[in-house]
Coordinates of C-alpha atoms in Angstrom, one line a residue:
Chain A
M1 CA -109.3 -54.6 107.0
I2 CA -111.8 -57.5 106.4
S3 CA -115.5 -56.8 106.6
I4 CA -117.9 -59.7 106.2
R5 CA -121.5 -58.5 105.8
K6 CA -124.5 -61.0 105.9
V7 CA -122.8 -63.6 103.7
S8 CA -124.8 -66.6 102.7
K9 CA -123.8 -69.4 100.4
H10 CA -125.5 -72.6 99.3
Y11 CA -124.7 -75.6 97.1
G12 CA -128.0 -76.3 95.4
S13 CA -130.5 -76.5 98.2
F14 CA -127.8 -77.2 100.8
Q15 CA -127.1 -74.1 102.9
V16 CA -123.4 -73.8 103.8
L17 CA -123.3 -70.3 105.2
T18 CA -126.2 -68.3 106.6
D19 CA -126.0 -64.6 107.3
C20 CA -122.4 -64.5 108.5
S21 CA -121.1 -61.1 109.6
T22 CA -117.9 -60.0 111.3
D23 CA -115.1 -57.5 111.0
V24 CA -111.3 -58.0 111.3
Q25 CA -109.4 -54.9 112.2
K26 CA -105.8 -54.2 111.1
G27 CA -103.4 -56.1 113.3
E28 CA -106.1 -58.3 114.7
V29 CA -105.8 -62.1 115.1
I30 CA -109.1 -63.9 114.8
V31 CA -109.5 -67.6 115.4
V32 CA -112.4 -69.3 113.8
C33 CA -113.4 -72.7 115.3
G34 CA -116.3 -75.0 115.3
P35 CA -117.3 -78.6 114.5
S36 CA -116.4 -80.0 111.1
G37 CA -118.9 -79.1 108.5
S38 CA -119.8 -75.9 110.3
G39 CA -118.7 -73.8 107.3
K40 CA -115.5 -72.2 108.8
S41 CA -113.2 -73.3 105.9
T42 CA -115.8 -72.2 103.4
L43 CA -116.1 -68.8 105.1
I44 CA -112.4 -68.1 105.0
K45 CA -112.2 -69.2 101.4
C46 CA -114.9 -66.7 100.6
V47 CA -112.6 -63.9 101.9
N48 CA -110.2 -64.2 98.9
G49 CA -112.9 -65.3 96.5
L50 CA -111.7 -69.0 96.2
E51 CA -115.3 -69.9 97.0
P52 CA -118.1 -67.8 95.5
F53 CA -121.1 -66.8 97.6
Q54 CA -124.6 -65.8 96.6
Q55 CA -125.6 -63.2 99.1
G56 CA -124.0 -60.5 101.2
E57 CA -120.7 -58.6 100.8
I58 CA -117.1 -59.1 101.7
L59 CA -114.8 -56.1 101.7
V60 CA -111.0 -56.6 101.9
N61 CA -109.2 -53.3 102.3
G62 CA -112.3 -51.6 100.9
I63 CA -112.5 -53.8 97.8
S64 CA -115.6 -55.9 97.3
V65 CA -114.7 -59.6 96.7
G66 CA -118.1 -60.6 95.3
D67 CA -118.2 -57.7 92.7
P68 CA -117.7 -59.3 89.3
K69 CA -115.8 -56.1 88.3
T70 CA -113.1 -56.7 91.0
N71 CA -109.8 -58.0 89.7
L72 CA -109.7 -61.0 92.0
S73 CA -106.1 -62.0 91.0
K74 CA -104.9 -58.6 92.0
L75 CA -106.7 -58.8 95.4
R76 CA -105.5 -62.3 96.1
A77 CA -101.9 -61.4 95.4
H78 CA -101.9 -59.4 98.6
V79 CA -104.0 -61.8 100.7
G80 CA -101.8 -64.6 101.9
M81 CA -103.4 -68.0 102.3
V82 CA -102.1 -71.2 103.9
F83 CA -103.9 -74.5 103.3
Q84 CA -104.5 -77.6 105.3
N85 CA -102.6 -79.7 102.8
F86 CA -99.7 -77.2 102.3
E87 CA -100.2 -77.2 98.5
L88 CA -96.6 -76.5 97.7
F89 CA -95.9 -77.0 94.0
P90 CA -94.3 -80.5 94.0
H91 CA -92.5 -80.0 90.6
M92 CA -90.6 -77.0 91.8
S93 CA -87.7 -76.6 94.3
V94 CA -88.4 -74.8 97.5
T95 CA -86.7 -71.7 96.1
D96 CA -88.9 -71.7 93.0
N97 CA -92.0 -72.2 95.1
L98 CA -91.1 -69.1 97.0
A99 CA -90.2 -67.0 93.9
I100 CA -92.6 -68.0 91.2
A101 CA -95.6 -65.9 92.1
Q102 CA -93.4 -62.9 93.0
I103 CA -92.0 -63.1 89.5
K104 CA -95.1 -63.9 87.5
V105 CA -97.7 -62.0 89.6
L106 CA -95.8 -59.1 91.1
G107 CA -93.4 -58.7 88.2
R108 CA -90.3 -58.8 90.4
G109 CA -86.9 -59.8 88.9
R110 CA -85.8 -63.3 89.6
E111 CA -82.9 -62.2 91.8
E112 CA -85.0 -59.9 93.9
A113 CA -87.7 -62.7 94.3
V114 CA -85.2 -65.3 95.3
D115 CA -83.6 -62.9 97.7
R116 CA -86.9 -62.1 99.4
G117 CA -87.9 -65.8 99.4
L118 CA -84.7 -66.9 101.0
K119 CA -85.0 -64.2 103.7
L120 CA -88.4 -65.5 104.6
L121 CA -87.2 -69.1 104.4
D122 CA -84.6 -68.2 107.0
R123 CA -87.2 -66.6 109.1
V124 CA -89.1 -69.9 109.3
G125 CA -85.8 -71.7 110.0
L126 CA -85.5 -73.6 106.8
L127 CA -82.8 -71.8 104.8
A128 CA -80.8 -75.1 104.5
Q129 CA -83.7 -76.7 102.6
A130 CA -83.8 -74.1 99.8
D131 CA -82.7 -76.5 97.0
K132 CA -84.9 -79.4 98.1
F133 CA -88.2 -80.4 96.6
P134 CA -91.4 -80.4 98.7
G135 CA -91.5 -84.2 98.6
Q136 CA -88.2 -84.3 100.5
L137 CA -89.5 -82.3 103.4
S138 CA -91.6 -83.3 106.4
G139 CA -95.2 -82.0 106.7
G140 CA -94.2 -79.4 109.3
Q141 CA -91.4 -78.1 107.1
Q142 CA -93.7 -78.0 104.0
Q143 CA -96.2 -75.9 105.9
R144 CA -93.5 -73.5 107.1
V145 CA -92.4 -73.1 103.5
A146 CA -96.0 -72.5 102.5
I147 CA -96.2 -69.7 105.1
A148 CA -93.0 -68.2 103.8
R149 CA -94.3 -68.4 100.2
A150 CA -97.4 -66.5 101.2
L151 CA -95.4 -63.9 103.1
A152 CA -93.1 -63.4 100.2
M153 CA -96.0 -61.6 98.4
D154 CA -96.0 -58.9 101.2
P155 CA -99.6 -59.7 102.1
I156 CA -101.8 -57.2 103.9
C157 CA -103.4 -60.0 105.8
M158 CA -103.1 -63.8 106.2
L159 CA -105.7 -66.5 106.0
F160 CA -105.0 -69.9 107.5
D161 CA -107.3 -72.8 106.7
E162 CA -106.6 -75.5 109.4
P163 CA -102.9 -75.2 108.9
T164 CA -102.0 -77.9 111.5
S165 CA -104.8 -80.4 110.9
A166 CA -102.9 -82.6 108.4
L167 CA -99.7 -82.6 110.6
D168 CA -98.3 -85.3 112.8
P169 CA -98.7 -84.1 116.4
E170 CA -94.9 -83.6 116.9
M171 CA -94.9 -81.1 114.0
V172 CA -97.8 -79.0 115.1
N173 CA -95.7 -76.7 117.4
E174 CA -93.1 -75.8 114.8
V175 CA -95.8 -74.4 112.6
L176 CA -97.7 -72.8 115.5
D177 CA -94.5 -71.1 116.6
V178 CA -94.1 -69.4 113.2
M179 CA -97.7 -68.3 113.4
V180 CA -97.3 -66.9 116.9
G181 CA -94.3 -65.0 115.7
L182 CA -96.4 -63.5 112.9
A183 CA -99.2 -62.6 115.2
L184 CA -96.9 -60.9 117.7
G185 CA -95.3 -59.0 114.8
G186 CA -98.7 -57.4 114.1
M187 CA -99.9 -59.3 111.1
T188 CA -103.7 -59.3 110.5
M189 CA -104.7 -62.9 110.6
M190 CA -107.8 -65.0 110.3
V191 CA -107.1 -68.5 111.4
V192 CA -109.4 -71.6 111.2
T193 CA -108.0 -74.0 113.8
H194 CA -108.8 -76.2 116.7
E195 CA -105.6 -75.3 118.4
M196 CA -107.1 -73.5 121.4
G197 CA -103.6 -73.1 123.0
F198 CA -102.8 -70.9 120.0
A199 CA -106.1 -69.0 120.4
R200 CA -105.4 -68.4 124.1
R201 CA -101.9 -67.1 123.4
V202 CA -102.4 -64.7 120.5
A203 CA -106.0 -64.4 119.4
H204 CA -107.8 -61.2 120.0
R205 CA -111.2 -62.6 119.2
V206 CA -112.6 -66.1 118.8
I207 CA -115.5 -66.9 116.4
F208 CA -117.5 -70.0 116.9
M209 CA -119.4 -71.4 114.0
D210 CA -122.1 -74.1 113.8
Q211 CA -124.2 -75.2 110.9
G212 CA -123.1 -72.4 108.7
R213 CA -123.8 -69.6 111.3
I214 CA -121.6 -67.5 113.4
V215 CA -122.9 -68.5 116.8
E216 CA -120.4 -66.7 118.9
D217 CA -118.0 -63.8 118.2
A218 CA -116.3 -62.7 121.3
P219 CA -113.0 -61.4 122.7
K220 CA -111.0 -64.4 123.7
E221 CA -111.2 -63.9 127.5
A222 CA -115.0 -63.8 127.2
F223 CA -115.1 -66.8 124.9
F224 CA -112.9 -69.1 127.1
G225 CA -114.4 -67.7 130.3
T226 CA -118.1 -67.8 129.7
P227 CA -119.2 -68.8 126.3
R228 CA -122.8 -67.6 125.9
S229 CA -124.2 -70.3 123.7
E230 CA -124.7 -73.8 124.8
R231 CA -123.3 -75.2 121.6
A232 CA -120.0 -73.4 122.1
Q233 CA -119.9 -74.6 125.7
Q234 CA -120.3 -78.2 124.6
F235 CA -117.7 -77.8 121.9
L236 CA -115.2 -76.2 124.3
S237 CA -115.7 -78.9 126.9
K238 CA -115.1 -81.6 124.3
I239 CA -111.9 -80.2 122.8
L240 CA -110.4 -78.9 126.0
H241 CA -110.8 -82.0 128.1
H242 CA -108.6 -84.5 126.4
Chain B
M1 CA -93.8 -125.0 49.4
Y2 CA -93.2 -121.3 49.1
E3 CA -89.6 -120.4 48.5
F4 CA -88.5 -117.2 50.2
D5 CA -86.4 -114.8 48.2
W6 CA -85.1 -111.8 50.1
S7 CA -82.8 -110.5 47.4
S8 CA -85.0 -107.5 46.4
I9 CA -84.7 -105.9 49.9
P10 CA -81.1 -104.7 50.0
G11 CA -81.4 -102.7 46.7
A12 CA -84.7 -101.2 47.9
L13 CA -83.4 -100.0 51.2
P14 CA -82.9 -96.3 50.2
F15 CA -86.5 -96.2 49.0
L16 CA -87.8 -97.9 52.1
W17 CA -85.8 -95.5 54.3
A18 CA -87.4 -92.6 52.4
G19 CA -90.8 -94.2 53.3
M20 CA -89.8 -94.6 56.9
K21 CA -88.9 -90.9 57.0
T22 CA -92.4 -90.0 55.7
T23 CA -93.9 -92.3 58.4
L24 CA -91.8 -90.6 61.1
E25 CA -92.6 -87.1 59.8
I26 CA -96.4 -87.8 59.9
T27 CA -96.1 -89.3 63.4
A28 CA -94.0 -86.5 64.8
L29 CA -96.2 -83.8 63.4
A30 CA -99.4 -85.5 64.5
V31 CA -98.1 -86.1 68.0
A32 CA -96.9 -82.5 68.4
V33 CA -100.0 -80.9 67.0
G34 CA -102.2 -83.5 68.6
I35 CA -100.8 -82.7 72.1
V36 CA -101.1 -78.9 71.7
W37 CA -104.6 -79.0 70.1
G38 CA -105.6 -81.8 72.5
T39 CA -104.5 -79.7 75.5
L40 CA -106.7 -76.8 74.3
L41 CA -109.6 -79.2 73.7
A42 CA -109.2 -80.6 77.2
I43 CA -109.1 -77.2 78.8
M44 CA -112.2 -76.1 76.7
R45 CA -114.0 -79.3 77.8
M46 CA -113.4 -78.6 81.4
S47 CA -114.1 -74.8 81.2
G48 CA -117.3 -73.4 82.7
I49 CA -118.1 -71.8 79.3
R50 CA -120.8 -74.0 77.9
L51 CA -120.2 -73.2 74.3
L52 CA -116.6 -74.2 74.5
S53 CA -117.2 -77.4 76.5
W54 CA -119.9 -78.4 74.1
F55 CA -117.7 -77.8 71.1
A56 CA -114.8 -79.8 72.7
A57 CA -117.1 -82.7 73.7
G58 CA -118.7 -82.8 70.3
Y59 CA -115.3 -82.7 68.6
V60 CA -113.9 -85.5 70.7
N61 CA -117.0 -87.7 70.4
L62 CA -117.2 -87.2 66.6
F63 CA -113.6 -88.2 65.9
R64 CA -113.7 -91.1 68.3
S65 CA -116.8 -92.5 66.7
I66 CA -115.5 -92.5 63.1
P67 CA -113.0 -95.0 61.6
L68 CA -109.6 -93.4 61.0
V69 CA -109.6 -94.6 57.4
M70 CA -112.6 -92.5 56.6
V71 CA -111.2 -89.4 58.2
L72 CA -108.1 -89.9 56.1
L73 CA -110.1 -90.3 52.9
W74 CA -112.2 -87.2 53.7
F75 CA -109.1 -85.2 54.1
F76 CA -107.5 -86.5 50.9
L77 CA -110.6 -85.3 49.1
I78 CA -111.2 -82.0 51.0
V79 CA -107.7 -80.6 51.7
P80 CA -106.7 -80.3 48.0
A81 CA -109.9 -78.3 47.3
L82 CA -109.3 -76.2 50.4
M83 CA -105.7 -75.4 49.5
E84 CA -106.8 -74.4 46.0
S85 CA -109.4 -72.0 47.2
V86 CA -107.6 -70.5 50.3
F87 CA -103.9 -70.6 49.2
S88 CA -104.5 -70.9 45.5
I89 CA -102.2 -73.9 45.3
P90 CA -103.2 -75.8 42.1
R91 CA -105.0 -79.1 42.6
T92 CA -102.4 -80.9 40.5
S93 CA -99.7 -80.5 43.1
D94 CA -99.2 -83.4 45.5
T95 CA -101.0 -82.5 48.7
R96 CA -101.3 -86.1 50.0
L97 CA -98.6 -85.7 52.6
A98 CA -100.1 -82.4 53.9
S99 CA -103.6 -83.8 54.0
A100 CA -102.4 -87.0 55.8
M101 CA -100.7 -84.8 58.4
V102 CA -103.7 -82.6 59.0
A103 CA -106.0 -85.7 59.2
F104 CA -103.8 -87.5 61.7
A105 CA -103.2 -84.4 63.8
L106 CA -106.9 -83.6 64.1
F107 CA -107.8 -87.2 64.7
E108 CA -105.1 -87.8 67.3
A109 CA -106.0 -84.5 69.1
A110 CA -109.4 -86.1 70.1
Y111 CA -107.6 -89.0 71.8
Y112 CA -104.9 -86.8 73.3
A113 CA -107.6 -84.5 74.7
E114 CA -109.1 -87.4 76.7
I115 CA -105.7 -88.5 78.0
I116 CA -104.8 -84.9 78.9
R117 CA -108.2 -84.2 80.5
A118 CA -107.6 -87.3 82.8
G119 CA -104.1 -86.0 83.5
I120 CA -105.3 -82.6 84.5
Q121 CA -108.0 -84.1 86.7
S122 CA -105.3 -86.3 88.4
V123 CA -103.6 -83.2 89.8
H124 CA -104.8 -82.4 93.3
K125 CA -107.5 -79.7 93.2
G126 CA -105.9 -77.7 95.9
Q127 CA -103.0 -77.0 93.6
M128 CA -105.2 -74.8 91.4
G129 CA -106.6 -73.1 94.6
A130 CA -103.1 -72.4 95.9
A131 CA -102.0 -71.0 92.6
L132 CA -105.0 -68.7 92.4
A133 CA -104.6 -67.7 96.0
L134 CA -101.1 -66.4 95.1
G135 CA -102.7 -64.1 92.6
M136 CA -102.1 -66.1 89.5
S137 CA -104.6 -65.9 86.7
Y138 CA -106.4 -69.1 85.6
G139 CA -104.1 -69.3 82.6
Q140 CA -100.9 -68.9 84.7
A141 CA -102.1 -71.4 87.2
M142 CA -102.8 -74.0 84.4
R143 CA -99.5 -73.3 82.6
L144 CA -97.2 -73.0 85.5
V145 CA -98.7 -75.3 88.1
V146 CA -101.3 -77.8 86.9
L147 CA -100.1 -78.7 83.4
P148 CA -96.5 -79.5 84.3
Q149 CA -97.7 -81.9 86.9
A150 CA -100.4 -83.4 84.6
F151 CA -97.9 -84.0 81.8
R152 CA -95.5 -85.7 84.1
N153 CA -98.2 -88.1 85.1
M154 CA -99.2 -88.5 81.5
V155 CA -95.9 -89.1 79.7
P156 CA -96.2 -92.9 79.5
L157 CA -99.8 -92.7 78.2
L158 CA -98.8 -90.0 75.6
L159 CA -95.9 -92.0 74.4
T160 CA -98.0 -95.2 74.1
Q161 CA -100.5 -93.3 72.1
G162 CA -97.6 -92.1 69.9
I163 CA -96.6 -95.7 69.3
I164 CA -100.2 -96.6 68.3
L165 CA -100.2 -93.6 66.0
F166 CA -96.9 -94.7 64.4
Q167 CA -98.6 -98.0 63.4
D168 CA -101.8 -96.3 62.3
T169 CA -99.9 -94.1 59.8
S170 CA -99.7 -97.2 57.6
L171 CA -103.3 -96.4 56.8
V172 CA -102.1 -93.7 54.4
Y173 CA -101.8 -96.5 51.8
V174 CA -105.4 -95.6 50.9
S175 CA -103.9 -92.5 49.2
S176 CA -101.0 -94.6 47.8
L177 CA -98.7 -92.2 49.6
A178 CA -95.3 -93.9 50.0
D179 CA -94.9 -94.1 53.7
F180 CA -92.8 -97.1 55.0
F181 CA -95.6 -99.6 54.6
G182 CA -96.6 -98.1 51.2
A183 CA -93.0 -98.2 50.0
A184 CA -92.6 -101.9 51.1
Y185 CA -95.8 -102.7 49.3
K186 CA -94.7 -101.0 46.1
V187 CA -91.3 -102.8 46.1
G188 CA -93.0 -106.1 46.7
D189 CA -95.5 -105.5 44.1
R190 CA -92.9 -104.5 41.5
D191 CA -90.7 -107.5 42.2
G192 CA -93.4 -110.0 42.8
R193 CA -92.1 -110.5 46.3
L194 CA -95.0 -109.1 48.3
V195 CA -94.8 -111.8 51.0
E196 CA -91.2 -111.1 51.8
L197 CA -91.5 -107.4 51.8
L198 CA -94.6 -107.4 54.0
L199 CA -92.9 -109.8 56.4
F200 CA -89.9 -107.5 56.5
A201 CA -92.0 -104.4 57.0
G202 CA -93.9 -106.1 59.8
A203 CA -90.7 -107.1 61.5
V204 CA -89.4 -103.5 61.3
Y205 CA -92.7 -102.1 62.8
F206 CA -92.5 -104.8 65.5
L207 CA -88.9 -104.0 66.4
I208 CA -89.5 -100.3 66.6
C209 CA -92.8 -100.4 68.5
F210 CA -91.7 -103.1 70.9
S211 CA -88.4 -101.4 71.8
A212 CA -90.3 -98.1 72.2
S213 CA -92.8 -99.6 74.5
L214 CA -90.0 -101.2 76.5
L215 CA -88.5 -97.7 76.9
V216 CA -91.9 -96.4 78.0
K217 CA -92.2 -99.1 80.6
R218 CA -88.7 -98.3 81.9
F219 CA -89.6 -94.6 82.0
Q220 CA -92.9 -95.4 83.8
K221 CA -91.0 -97.2 86.6
K222 CA -88.8 -94.2 87.0
V223 CA -91.7 -91.8 87.3
I224 CA -93.4 -93.9 89.9
A225 CA -90.3 -94.4 91.9

């Protein structure tokens, strides 16, 4: 589904990603973790072309993201993305947030788009908030709407960029529950997160990044059991012991 | 001691009102065109295409570095010739209003471009990313997501600029076009009551601009709240 081949990226002389390679199969859930500044968010944003990269190749469903001839908009329409800061459109109601891209990008009729949006809003447990504006919702609710908005585009895979990092602790679980539901439903997911509980529950593989490199890429049992690299061991002991 | 005599004003009201209509026409058109053209300039200036951003930067810097009166005079001289050669409208017809409108619109666009550029930059960058991630084109993302938020933040500034423009339109007196100020001047000149007429005109400008800026302030509070 997603194939990342020797991807490198630099801002000027600063190397952000070095030689990153991995594959995500259909239905697989991959958790990407690592210290801040390790390039994990950058890597996930390269997958849908929000961040350009200079070397290597990324294929999504066989389509090359870096190829200038690729219609990136068309590709992105079917790759859902959820952001750290939700990024709902504050000047639109929840319903319009859910419908706008379906109408303008997929060419669906308004009625169909709203219908589909509300179904997904119900699935994330927020049907009652349909007419509210993002500013009237809590962070956790906003992020659930953002997930529903991405799902409304019928994505072939979902990218999550630290979806719970900006949330108050008591709201983290309501978002993770939605994500667990998605994972158990067979959605292909690439998730940048520090929520190791989520990784233990539903991830198939865990990727550990440090200084722009993929240091460890292992099935979750192996990763949590006996991480090979010292850097990953240190990282795990730090985030698991408090 | 100067003795005020206001008696020439009541009879001149229809003429003054016609002048005010000219003033309002110029203001409205310059604001409308200025915002549209200014938006395009702002987008060009922020675009990655060098030629466009250079053009927009050059345009903005040029108009912001030249006195408005000179721009007006240029257009009074150039526009009639242009109309003659392009639309074959004879030079004898009165093109002063048209040239004033063009001059103000182009001049104001430079100021609006800077306001709008700041407004676009005030929108959180992730909004563009989110719109693109949903498959929108750059144009759709701008039009549907970024600009509506930018304009909401900018409304008070845009209106304030409109009020300044409303006052600046009085500069069309250089072409002896009868806008409100020009009309007041003409009446005062005719009746030998220039002091009264200019005081009256000043009071009217003050009333309109002051109440407009009060409205803007009120609106601003509402936007922030």
